[in-house]
Structures are given as structure tokens and as C-alpha cells.
Coordinates of C-alpha atoms in Angstrom, one line a residue:
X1 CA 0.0 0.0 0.0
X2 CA 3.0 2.2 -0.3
X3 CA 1.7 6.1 -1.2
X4 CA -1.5 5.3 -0.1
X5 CA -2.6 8.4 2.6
X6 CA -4.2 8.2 5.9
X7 CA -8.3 9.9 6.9
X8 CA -6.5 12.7 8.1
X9 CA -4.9 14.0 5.2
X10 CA -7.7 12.6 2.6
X11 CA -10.0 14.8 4.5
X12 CA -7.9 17.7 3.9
X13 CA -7.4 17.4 0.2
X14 CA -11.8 16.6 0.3
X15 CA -11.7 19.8 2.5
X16 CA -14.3 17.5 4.7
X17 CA -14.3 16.5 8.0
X18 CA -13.5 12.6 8.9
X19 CA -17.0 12.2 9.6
X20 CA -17.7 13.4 6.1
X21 CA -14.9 11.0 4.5
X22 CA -15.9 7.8 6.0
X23 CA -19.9 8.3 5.1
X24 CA -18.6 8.6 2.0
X25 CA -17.1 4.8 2.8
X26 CA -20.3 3.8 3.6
X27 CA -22.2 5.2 0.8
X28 CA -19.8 3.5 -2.0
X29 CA -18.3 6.7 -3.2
X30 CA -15.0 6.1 -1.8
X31 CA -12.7 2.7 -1.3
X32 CA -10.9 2.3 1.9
X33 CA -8.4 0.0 2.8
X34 CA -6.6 -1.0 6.1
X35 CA -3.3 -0.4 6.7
X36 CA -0.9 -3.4 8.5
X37 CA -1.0 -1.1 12.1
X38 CA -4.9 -1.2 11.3
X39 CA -5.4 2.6 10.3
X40 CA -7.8 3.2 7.3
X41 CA -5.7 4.2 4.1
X42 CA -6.9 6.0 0.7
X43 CA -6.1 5.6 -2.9
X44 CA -4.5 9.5 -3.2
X45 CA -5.6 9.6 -7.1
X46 CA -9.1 8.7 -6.2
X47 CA -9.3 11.6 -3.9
X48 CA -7.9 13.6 -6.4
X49 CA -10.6 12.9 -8.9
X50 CA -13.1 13.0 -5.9
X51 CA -12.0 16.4 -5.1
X52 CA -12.1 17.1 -9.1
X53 CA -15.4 16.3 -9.1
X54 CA -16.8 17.8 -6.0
X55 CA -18.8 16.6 -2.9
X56 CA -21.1 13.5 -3.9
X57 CA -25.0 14.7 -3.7
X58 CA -26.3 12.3 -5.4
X59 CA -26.8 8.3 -5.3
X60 CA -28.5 5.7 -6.5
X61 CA -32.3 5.9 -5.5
X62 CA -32.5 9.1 -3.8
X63 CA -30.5 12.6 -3.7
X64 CA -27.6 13.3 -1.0
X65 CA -27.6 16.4 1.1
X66 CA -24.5 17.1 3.2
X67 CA -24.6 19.1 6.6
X68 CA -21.8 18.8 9.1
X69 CA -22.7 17.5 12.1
X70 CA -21.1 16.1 15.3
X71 CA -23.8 13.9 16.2
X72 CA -23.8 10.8 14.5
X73 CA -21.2 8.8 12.1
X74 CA -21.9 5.9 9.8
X75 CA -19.5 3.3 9.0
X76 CA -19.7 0.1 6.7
X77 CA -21.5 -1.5 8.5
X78 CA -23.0 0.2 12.0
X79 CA -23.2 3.6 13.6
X80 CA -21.1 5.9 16.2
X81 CA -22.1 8.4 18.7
X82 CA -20.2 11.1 19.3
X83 CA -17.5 8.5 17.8
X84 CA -18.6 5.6 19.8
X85 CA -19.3 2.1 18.7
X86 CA -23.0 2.5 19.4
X87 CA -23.7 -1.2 19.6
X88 CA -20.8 -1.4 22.3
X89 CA -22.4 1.5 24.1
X90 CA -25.8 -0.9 23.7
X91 CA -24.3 -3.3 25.5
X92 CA -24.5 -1.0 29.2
X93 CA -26.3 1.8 29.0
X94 CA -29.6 2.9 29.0
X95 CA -31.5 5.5 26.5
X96 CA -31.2 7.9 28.8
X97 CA -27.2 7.9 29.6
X98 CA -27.0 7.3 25.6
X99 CA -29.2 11.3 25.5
X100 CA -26.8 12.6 28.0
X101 CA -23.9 11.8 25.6
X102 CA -25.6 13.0 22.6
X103 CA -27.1 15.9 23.9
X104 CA -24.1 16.6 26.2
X105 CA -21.5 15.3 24.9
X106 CA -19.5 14.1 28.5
X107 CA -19.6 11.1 29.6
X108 CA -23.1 10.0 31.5
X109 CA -23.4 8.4 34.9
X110 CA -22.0 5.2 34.6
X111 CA -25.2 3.3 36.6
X112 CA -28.4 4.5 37.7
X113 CA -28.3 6.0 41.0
X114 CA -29.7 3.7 44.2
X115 CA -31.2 5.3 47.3
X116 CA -33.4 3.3 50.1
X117 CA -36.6 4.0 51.1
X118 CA -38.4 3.3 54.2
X119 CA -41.7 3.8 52.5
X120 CA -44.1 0.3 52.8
X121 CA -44.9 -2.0 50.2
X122 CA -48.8 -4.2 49.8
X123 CA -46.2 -6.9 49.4
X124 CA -46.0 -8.9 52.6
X125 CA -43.2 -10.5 51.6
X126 CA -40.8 -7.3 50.3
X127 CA -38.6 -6.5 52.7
X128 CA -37.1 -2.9 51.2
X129 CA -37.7 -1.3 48.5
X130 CA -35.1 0.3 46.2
X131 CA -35.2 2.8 44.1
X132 CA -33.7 2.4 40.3
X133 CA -33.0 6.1 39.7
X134 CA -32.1 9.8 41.1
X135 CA -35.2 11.4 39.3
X136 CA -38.2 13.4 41.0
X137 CA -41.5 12.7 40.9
X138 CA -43.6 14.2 38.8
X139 CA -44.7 17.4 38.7
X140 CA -48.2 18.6 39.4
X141 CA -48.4 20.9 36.0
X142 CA -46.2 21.1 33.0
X143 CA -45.1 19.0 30.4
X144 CA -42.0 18.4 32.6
X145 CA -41.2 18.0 36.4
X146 CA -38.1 20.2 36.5
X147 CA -35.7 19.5 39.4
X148 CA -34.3 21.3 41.8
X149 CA -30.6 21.2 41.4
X150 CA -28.0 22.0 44.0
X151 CA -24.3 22.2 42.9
X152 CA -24.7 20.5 39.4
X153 CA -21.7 20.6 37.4
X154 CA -21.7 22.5 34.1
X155 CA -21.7 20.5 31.2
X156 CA -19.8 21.0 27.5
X157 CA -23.6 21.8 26.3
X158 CA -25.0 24.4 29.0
X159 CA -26.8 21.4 30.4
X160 CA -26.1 20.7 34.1
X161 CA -25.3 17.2 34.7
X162 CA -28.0 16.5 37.2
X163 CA -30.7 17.3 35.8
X164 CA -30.0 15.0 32.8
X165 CA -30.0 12.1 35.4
X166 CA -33.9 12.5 36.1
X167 CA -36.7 11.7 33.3
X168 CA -40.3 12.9 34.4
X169 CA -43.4 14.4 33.1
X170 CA -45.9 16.6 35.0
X171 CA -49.2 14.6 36.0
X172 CA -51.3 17.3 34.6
X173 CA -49.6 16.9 31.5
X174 CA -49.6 13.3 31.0
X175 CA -53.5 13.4 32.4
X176 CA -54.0 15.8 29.4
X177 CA -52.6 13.4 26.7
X178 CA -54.3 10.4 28.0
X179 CA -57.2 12.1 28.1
X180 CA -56.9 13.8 24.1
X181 CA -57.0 9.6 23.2
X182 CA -60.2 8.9 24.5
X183 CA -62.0 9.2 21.3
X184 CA -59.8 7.2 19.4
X185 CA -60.5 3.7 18.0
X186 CA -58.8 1.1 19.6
X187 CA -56.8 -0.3 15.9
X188 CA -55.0 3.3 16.3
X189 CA -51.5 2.5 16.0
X190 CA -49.2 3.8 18.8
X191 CA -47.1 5.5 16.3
X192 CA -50.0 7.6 15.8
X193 CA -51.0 7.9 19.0
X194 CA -47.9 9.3 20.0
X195 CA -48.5 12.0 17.4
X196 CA -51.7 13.0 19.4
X197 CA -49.5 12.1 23.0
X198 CA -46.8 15.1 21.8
X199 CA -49.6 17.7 20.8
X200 CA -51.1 17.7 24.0
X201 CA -47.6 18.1 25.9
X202 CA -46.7 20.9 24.2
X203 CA -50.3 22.4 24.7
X204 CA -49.1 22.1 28.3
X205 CA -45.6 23.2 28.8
X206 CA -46.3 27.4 28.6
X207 CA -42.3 27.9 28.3
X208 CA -41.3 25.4 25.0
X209 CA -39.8 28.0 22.8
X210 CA -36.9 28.8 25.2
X211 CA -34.1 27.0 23.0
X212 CA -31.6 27.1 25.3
X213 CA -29.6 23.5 25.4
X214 CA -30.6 23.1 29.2
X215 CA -34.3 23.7 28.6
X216 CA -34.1 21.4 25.6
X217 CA -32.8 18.9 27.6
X218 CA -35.3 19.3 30.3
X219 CA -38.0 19.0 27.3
X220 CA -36.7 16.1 26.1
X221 CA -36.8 14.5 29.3
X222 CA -40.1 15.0 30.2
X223 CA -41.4 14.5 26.4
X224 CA -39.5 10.8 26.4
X225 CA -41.4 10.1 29.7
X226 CA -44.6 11.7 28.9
X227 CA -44.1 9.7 25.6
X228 CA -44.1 6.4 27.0
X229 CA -46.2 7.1 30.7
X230 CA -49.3 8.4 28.6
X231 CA -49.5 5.6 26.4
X232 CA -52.5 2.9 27.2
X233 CA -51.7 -0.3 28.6
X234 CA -52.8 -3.3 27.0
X235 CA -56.1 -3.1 28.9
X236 CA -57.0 0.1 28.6
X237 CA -56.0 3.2 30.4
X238 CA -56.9 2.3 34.1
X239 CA -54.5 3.3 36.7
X240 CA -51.6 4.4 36.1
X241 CA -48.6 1.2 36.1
X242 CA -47.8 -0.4 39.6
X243 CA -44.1 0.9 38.9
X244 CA -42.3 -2.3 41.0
X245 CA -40.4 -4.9 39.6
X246 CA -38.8 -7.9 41.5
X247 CA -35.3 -7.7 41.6
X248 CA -34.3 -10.4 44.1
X249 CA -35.2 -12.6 46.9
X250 CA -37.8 -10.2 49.3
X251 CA -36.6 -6.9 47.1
X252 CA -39.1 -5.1 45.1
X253 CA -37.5 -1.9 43.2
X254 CA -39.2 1.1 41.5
X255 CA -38.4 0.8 38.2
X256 CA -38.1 4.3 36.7
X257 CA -35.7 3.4 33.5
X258 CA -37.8 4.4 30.1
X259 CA -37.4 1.1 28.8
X260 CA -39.1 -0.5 31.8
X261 CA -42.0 1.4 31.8
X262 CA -42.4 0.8 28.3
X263 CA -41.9 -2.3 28.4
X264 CA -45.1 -2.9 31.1
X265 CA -47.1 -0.8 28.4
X266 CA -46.3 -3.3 25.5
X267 CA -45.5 -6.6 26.7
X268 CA -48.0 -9.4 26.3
X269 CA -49.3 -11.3 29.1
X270 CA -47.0 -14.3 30.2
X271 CA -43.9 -12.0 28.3
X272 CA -40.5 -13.3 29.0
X273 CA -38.9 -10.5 31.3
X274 CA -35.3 -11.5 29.8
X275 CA -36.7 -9.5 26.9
X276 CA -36.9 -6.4 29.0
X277 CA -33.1 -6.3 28.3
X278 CA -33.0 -6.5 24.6
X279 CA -35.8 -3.6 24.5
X280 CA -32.9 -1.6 26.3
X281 CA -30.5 -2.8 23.9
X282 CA -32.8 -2.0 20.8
X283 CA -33.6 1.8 21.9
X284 CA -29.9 2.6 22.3
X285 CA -29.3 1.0 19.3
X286 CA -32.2 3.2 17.2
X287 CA -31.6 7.0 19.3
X288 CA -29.8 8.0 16.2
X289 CA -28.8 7.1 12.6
X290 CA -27.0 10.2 11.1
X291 CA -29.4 12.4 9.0
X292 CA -32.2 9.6 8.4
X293 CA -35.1 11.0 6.6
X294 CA -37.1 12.1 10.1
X295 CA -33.8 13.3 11.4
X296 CA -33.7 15.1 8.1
X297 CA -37.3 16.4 8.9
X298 CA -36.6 17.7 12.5
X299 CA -33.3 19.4 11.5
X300 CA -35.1 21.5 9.0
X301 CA -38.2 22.4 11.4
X302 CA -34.9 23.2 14.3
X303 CA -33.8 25.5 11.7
X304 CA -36.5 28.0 11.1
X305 CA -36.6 27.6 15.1
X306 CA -39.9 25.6 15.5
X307 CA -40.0 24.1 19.7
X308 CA -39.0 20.7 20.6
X309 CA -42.1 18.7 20.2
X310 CA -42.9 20.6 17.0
X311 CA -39.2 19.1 15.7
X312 CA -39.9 15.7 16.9
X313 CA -43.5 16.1 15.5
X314 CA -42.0 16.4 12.4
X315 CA -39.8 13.9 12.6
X316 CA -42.5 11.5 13.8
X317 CA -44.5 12.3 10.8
X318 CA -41.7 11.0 8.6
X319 CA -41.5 7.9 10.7
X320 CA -44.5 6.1 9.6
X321 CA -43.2 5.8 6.4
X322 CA -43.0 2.3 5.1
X323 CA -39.6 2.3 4.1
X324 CA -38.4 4.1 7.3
X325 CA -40.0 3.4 10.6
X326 CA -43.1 2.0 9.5
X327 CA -40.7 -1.2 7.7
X328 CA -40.9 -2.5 11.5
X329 CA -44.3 -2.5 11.2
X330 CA -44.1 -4.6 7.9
X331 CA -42.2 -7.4 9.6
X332 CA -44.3 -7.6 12.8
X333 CA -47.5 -8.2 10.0
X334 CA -44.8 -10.7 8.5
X335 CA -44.5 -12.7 11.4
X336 CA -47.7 -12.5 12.0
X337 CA -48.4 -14.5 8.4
X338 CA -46.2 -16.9 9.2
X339 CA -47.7 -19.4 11.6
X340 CA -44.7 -22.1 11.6
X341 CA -41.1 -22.5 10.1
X342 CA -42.9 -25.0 7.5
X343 CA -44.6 -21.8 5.9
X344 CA -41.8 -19.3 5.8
X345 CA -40.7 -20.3 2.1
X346 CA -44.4 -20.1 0.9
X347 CA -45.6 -16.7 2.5
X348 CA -42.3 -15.5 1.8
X349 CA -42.9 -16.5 -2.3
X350 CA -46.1 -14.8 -2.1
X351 CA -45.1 -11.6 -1.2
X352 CA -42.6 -11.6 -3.9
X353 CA -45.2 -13.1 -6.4
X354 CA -47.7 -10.2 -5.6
X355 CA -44.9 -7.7 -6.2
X356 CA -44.4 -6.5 -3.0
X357 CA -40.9 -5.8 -1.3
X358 CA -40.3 -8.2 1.7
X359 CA -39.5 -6.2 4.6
X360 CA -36.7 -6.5 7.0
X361 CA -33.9 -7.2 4.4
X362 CA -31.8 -4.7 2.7
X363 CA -30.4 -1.1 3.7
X364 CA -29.5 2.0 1.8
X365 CA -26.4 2.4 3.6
X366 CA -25.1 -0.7 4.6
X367 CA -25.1 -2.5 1.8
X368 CA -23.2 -5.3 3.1
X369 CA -25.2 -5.9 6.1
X370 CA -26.5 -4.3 9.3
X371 CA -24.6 -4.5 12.2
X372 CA -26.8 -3.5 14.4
X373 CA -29.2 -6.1 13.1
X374 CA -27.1 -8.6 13.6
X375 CA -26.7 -7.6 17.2
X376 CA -30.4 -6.9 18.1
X377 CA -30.7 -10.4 16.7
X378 CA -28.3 -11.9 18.8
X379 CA -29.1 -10.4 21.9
X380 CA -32.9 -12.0 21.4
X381 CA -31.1 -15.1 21.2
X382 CA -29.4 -15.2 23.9
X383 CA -32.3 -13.9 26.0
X384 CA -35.0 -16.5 25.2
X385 CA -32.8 -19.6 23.5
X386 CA -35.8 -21.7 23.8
X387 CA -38.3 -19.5 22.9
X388 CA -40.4 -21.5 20.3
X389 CA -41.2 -18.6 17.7
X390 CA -37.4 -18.2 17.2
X391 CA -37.5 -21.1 14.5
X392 CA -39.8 -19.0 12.7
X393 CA -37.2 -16.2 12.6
X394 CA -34.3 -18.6 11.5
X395 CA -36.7 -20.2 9.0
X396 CA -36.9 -17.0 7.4
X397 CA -33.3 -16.0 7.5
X398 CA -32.9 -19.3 5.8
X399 CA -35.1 -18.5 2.7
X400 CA -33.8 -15.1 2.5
X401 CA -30.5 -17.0 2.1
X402 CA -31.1 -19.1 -0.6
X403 CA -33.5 -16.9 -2.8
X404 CA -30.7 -14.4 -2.2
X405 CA -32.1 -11.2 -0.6
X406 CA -30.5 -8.5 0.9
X407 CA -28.9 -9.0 4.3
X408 CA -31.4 -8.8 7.3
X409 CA -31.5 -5.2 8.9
X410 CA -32.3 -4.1 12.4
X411 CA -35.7 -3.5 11.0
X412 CA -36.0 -7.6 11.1
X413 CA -34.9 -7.8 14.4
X414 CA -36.9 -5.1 16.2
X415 CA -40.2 -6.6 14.9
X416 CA -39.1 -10.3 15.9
X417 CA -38.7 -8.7 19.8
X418 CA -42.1 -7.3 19.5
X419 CA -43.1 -10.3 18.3
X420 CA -41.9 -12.7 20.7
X421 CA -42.7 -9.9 23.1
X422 CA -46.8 -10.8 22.5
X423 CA -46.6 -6.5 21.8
X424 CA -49.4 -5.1 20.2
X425 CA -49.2 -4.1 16.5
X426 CA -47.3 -1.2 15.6
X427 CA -45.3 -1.1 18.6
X428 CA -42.0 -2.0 17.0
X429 CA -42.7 1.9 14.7
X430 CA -43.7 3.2 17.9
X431 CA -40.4 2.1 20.1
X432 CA -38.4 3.7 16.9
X433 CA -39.9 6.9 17.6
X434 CA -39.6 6.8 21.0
X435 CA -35.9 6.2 20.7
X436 CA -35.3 8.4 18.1
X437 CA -36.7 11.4 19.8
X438 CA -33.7 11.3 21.5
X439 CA -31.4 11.8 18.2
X440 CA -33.9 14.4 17.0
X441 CA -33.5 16.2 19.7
X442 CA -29.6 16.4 19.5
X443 CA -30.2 17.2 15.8
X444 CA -32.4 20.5 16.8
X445 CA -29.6 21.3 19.4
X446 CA -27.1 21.9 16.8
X447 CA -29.7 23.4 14.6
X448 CA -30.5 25.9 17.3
X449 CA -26.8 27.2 18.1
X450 CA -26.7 28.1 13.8
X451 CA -27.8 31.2 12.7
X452 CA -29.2 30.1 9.4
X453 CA -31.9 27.9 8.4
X454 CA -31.8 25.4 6.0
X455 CA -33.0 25.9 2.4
X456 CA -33.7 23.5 0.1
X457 CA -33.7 24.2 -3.8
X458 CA -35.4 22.5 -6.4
X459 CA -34.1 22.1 -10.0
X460 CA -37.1 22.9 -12.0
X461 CA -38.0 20.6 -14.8
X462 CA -42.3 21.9 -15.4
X463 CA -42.8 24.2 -18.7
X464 CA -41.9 27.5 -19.3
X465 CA -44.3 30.4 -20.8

């Protein structure tokens, strides 16, 4: 590889950053090689002719736009926040230390702060009761229960580094969105009803359009939580979620954690808990993905300076597209088609007789296959081994095999939790959005701190007088 050049100085004859250069990787316009000490190396006349022609815009099945952004990198074949292996950050933390990074940029608390209580439990047999995490309780008014911080170190972002410890939303508020889905049919989608869930939070939080990065974070907090708390259970709406979990011989906790309370919303009677887990592992793994088309969405409505739940609004609209969030909600109806292993091939073949695409296979970026797929998958493995629906999954990685389809995507793998989950439909779209509100979020941060907006331009091809 002698005279090949190293990221750095490819970037400056591309006079891009490296995040810049290696989505170029990823998107095929450039070929990288690795060097013997393991560093990524570059073919200096392709550059060249690279920096002949200009930045890439376009690609095959859809148009490019560039905007710099210190977010979110993509590489072959997964994703990096902040430029961290987000699959090895899946593998510890929670959504909510994965939003302190990305909003923040510093490092989150490593674990969830524990504090005893004295208060009783209805359990006879719990001796103490923990509780999972630092946060207040919610509010009596406002879209977010904003704590009281004493001493909180400054972070990189304006954010103080308490008060992205503590995820609530204000009773009133959550009371409000809860009570703005009475009137709908019960086959409304969650997606959709988190549409309705946002529009009534933002009706109740009087101060949204301060844009400062520690008011955003506060927003975010409380939207992820109001998010998730005003969604119906699988009975109805009721009382609110007995928020205890068993964690060990006599010890009930107070589960807190995002992922735990949505996962009492969605799981299906007789659930395996172990899942609990890979629905952690699955929302770390979806908070961002680079300038996906809803991220695309919110960054534009951050730019002309529309509030937090108006940004993730947006970008929840773009989310129920079929081939962006709403390709979750095509596997979960695949799944639900195939009744055994036996019938994968066949229901598989009909779809592709009818002309239809066969979701959960094939990426735009990752061409060579989806790391964080593969992951996702594995965890849900490794979590419920014996599960009997998991031949059904490996049936159907089979035929996809052999009649040569794209490699699976993390699409596949979220709708098989949900599915072995017993989750309602649509909930696989619905924990995307959830996730992702986290990554839009960041987005609109760095959208607020620019002082233009962005302005797309059509090239006009309709008649002229």
C-alpha cells in the first residue's frame, strides 16, 4: 500500500471533516483500505478525482444532502455516537445515559443512582424497597417535572449534569394526553397515537420555545417520559402502572428506567422478562442514525426555530413511512403470516409473487449488512434460547438466504422482539420513535446554536411560458 494516505490527510485534500470521509465509505463513493497497524488508508488519485469532481449529492435511488454535524457517524456496516461504537455503548447503558452523551457530549453516569426507602410496600413479603434512579416525581403541571438542582456541574452543552439524570413528566400533562386519546378507535397505532400524545404536551408546557440547550434537555426529558407514561396499557388506560419490579429474593424496586415502563405498556401477558433487556438494547441502538429522513425532517423544522415537540412532530411524521419506521411494522405483519417454520418459504414467495418488497432485508447504507441487526438479533437469542417462535425467525433468515435477498437489517430484528414480546401491532414503529426522539433532539440542538436555516432548492424541470 506504499503512497497510499491516511483519513486525516484525505480529509484535507476533500476539505471534509472525517465524519464526512468515511460516510462517503459507507455510501460507496469512496474505497478504503486497512493499513498493516490497522489505520484506514486511501487511494490518493481517487481523492484527487473526488476532489475534481466535487462533494457527492447524489446516489443511486434518492438525492444526497450534506450538513456537518457532530452527532452521529456511519460506518460500513454500523453507527457511532459522538464517535462511539453504538452497539458497544448498547451493551451497558440505558436511552437515557445514551441522551446525556448526545445531547451533552460528557460522559453519562456510569449506573443509575440507588437510594433506600423506608416507604411500605402491599407486598408482605418485600422487605425494602429500592429505588432504580435519582429522578423526582412528577410534577403537578407542565409537560416536565423540572428539578431542583443544588451544585450541578456544568456540562460541554449548557446542560447541568443533574438534571439529565432525572426523566419525568408533569401529572397534569400526561392526564392531558391520555385524556386527548379517549376518542380514538382502539386499531389506532401507537405510532399515531404518540402523534396525538406530543400535541397535548406541548399544549401544556407554557415555556417550550426557550431554546436554550438546558431547557431542551429538560423538554426532552419529560417528552420521552410523557411519551411512554401516557401511552395505554394493554387493557386500557386504568390506573396508572404499579411501577415495581422484583429484583431479588424479598426486594421489590421502582423501576423508573424508560425502557421498563415501556416495556409494562407493551408486553403481552406471560412475556419473558429476559426481553426487557433486549428492548434496552434495541432503543440505544435506534436514538440516532445520522441524517435519516425524520432526522432530516426535525433538522429542518430546528432550523427556522420551531420548539422541541414541533421538531420531533416532524420527525415522527416522517417515521410512519413504510420504508423508514413504518418497515418495523411490515415485519411484525410478516411474522404474524407466518404461523410455523414450514410456511416461511411459501408466505415468503407470495409476497414476492404479488410484487411486493419483503421487509426487514436490505439497507441503503449498509449494503453489506447491518450491524446493528445482527446484534439486536443476537441479543434476542441469547435472551429466550428456547423460545419457540425463534424457528420461525431462523426459517426465514434461511429462505432469504437461498433466494438471495439482501442482508437482514435491524428493521427484522426489532419486529421479531415485539413479536416474541406478545406486543401489540405497531409497537416496533412506535419504540423507533420513541428512541429516536432522542437523536432528534440532538439534531435541533445543533440546529439551534446556527444562525441560518436550511433551504432546500429544487431544480425545476415543469414548462416554461
Amino acid at each position: 500500500m506504499s503512497g497510499w494516505i491516511g483519513a486525516d490527510e484525505a480529509a484535507r485534500r476533500l476539505g471534509v471533516k472525517a465524519a464526512t470521509l468515511y460516510s462517503y465509505v459507507s455510501r460507496g463513493v469512496l474505497t478504503r483500505r486497512k493499513a498493516p497497524d490497522g489505520h484506514s488508508v486511501f487511494d490518493p488519485a481517487e481523492i484527487d478525482r473526488l476532489a475534481r469532481r466535487g462533494r457527492p449529492r447524489r446516489q443511486p435511488g434518492g438525492t444526497e444532502l450534506v450538513i456537518e454535524s457532530a452527532v452521529t457517524m456511519l460506518g460500513e456496516d454500523r453507527h457511532y455516537y459522538r464517535g462511539r461504537d453504538a452497539i458497544g455503548l448498547a451493551d451497558a447503558w440505558r436511552l437515557e445515559q445514551v441522551a446525556v452523551w448526545l445531547w451533552t457530549g460528557l460522559e453519562p453516569p456510569s449506573e443509575p443512582s440507588n437510594e433506600s426507602a423506608s416507604e411500605p410496600s402491599a407486598e408482605p413479603a418485600v422487605e425494602s424497597v429500592t429505588d432504580l434512579s435519582a429522578g423526582p416525581s412528577a410534577g403537578a403541571s407542565g409537560a416536565v417535572a423540572r428539578p431542583a438542582v443544588r451544585g450541578a456541574r456544568k456540562r460541554a452543552s449548557g446542560v447541568p449534569a443533574a438534571e439529565v439524570e432525572a426523566w419525568a413528566a408533569g401529572a397534569e400533562a400526561v392526564a392531558a394526553a391520555r385524556e386527548a386519546q379517549r376518542g380514538l378507535a382502539s386499531a389506532v397505532l401507537p405510532l399515531e397515537r404518540l402523534q396525538v400524545i406530543v400535541t397535548a404536551l406541548a399544549v401544556a408546557d407554557p415555556v417550550r420555545l426557550n431554546l436554550e440547550p438546558a431547557a431542551v434537555a429538560r423538554v426532552g426529558q419529560g417528552l420521552v417520559a410523557g411519551m411512554v407514561d401516557a401511552l395505554p396499557a394493554r387493557d386500557g388506560f386504568g390506573e396508572p402502572d404499579t411501577p415495581y419490579v422484583v429484583v431479588g429474593p424479598g426486594v421489590l424496586a421502582r423501576d423508573r428506567t424508560v425502557h421498563g415502563r415501556l416495556w409494562r405498556k407493551f408486553a403481552g401477558d406471560g412475556a419473558d422478562e429476559r426481553l426487557a433487556d433486549a428492548l434496552r438494547f434495541a432503543m440505544v441502538l435506534l436514538a440516532d442514525h445520522e441524517l435519516a429522513s425524520s432526522t432530516l425532517a426535525a433538522r429542518v423544522a430546528a432550523s427556522v426555530r420551531a420548539d422541541p415537540y414541533a421538531v420531533v412532530l416532524a420527525g415522527l411524521g416522517v417515521t410512519s413511512g413504510a420504508l423508514h419506521g413504518g418497515a418495523a411494522l411490515g415485519v411484525e405483519s410478516l411474522f404474524g403470516e407466518i404461523g410455523a417454520a414450514s410456511r416461511a418459504s411459501y408466505a415468503m414467495g407470495e409476497r414476492l409473487r404479488r410484487g411486493e418488497r419483503i421487509p426487514g432485508f436490505g439497507h441503503a447504507v449498509y449494503r453489506a449488512g447491518d450491524a446493528r441487526g445482527e446484534a439486536l438479533l443476537e441479543r434476542v437469542r441469547r435472551a429466550v434460547p428456547d423460545h419457540p417462535r425463534l424457528a420461525v425467525a431462523e426459517a426465514m433468515l434461511d429462505e432469504a438466504r437461498r433466494i438471495r435477498l439482501p442482508a437482514m437489517n435491524v428493521d427484522f430484528a426489532l419486529g421479531l422482539l415485539t413479536h416474541l414480546a406478545g406486543m401489540p401491532r405497531g409497537a416496533a414503529e412506535a419504540i423507533f420513535g420513541i428512541a429516536r426522539t432522542v437523536g432528534w433532539l440532538a439534531h435541533a440542538m445543533e440546529e439551534y446554536a446556527r444562525p441560518t436555516r436550511l433551504r432546500l432548492r429544487a431544480a425545476y424541470t415543469g414548462p416554461l411560458d
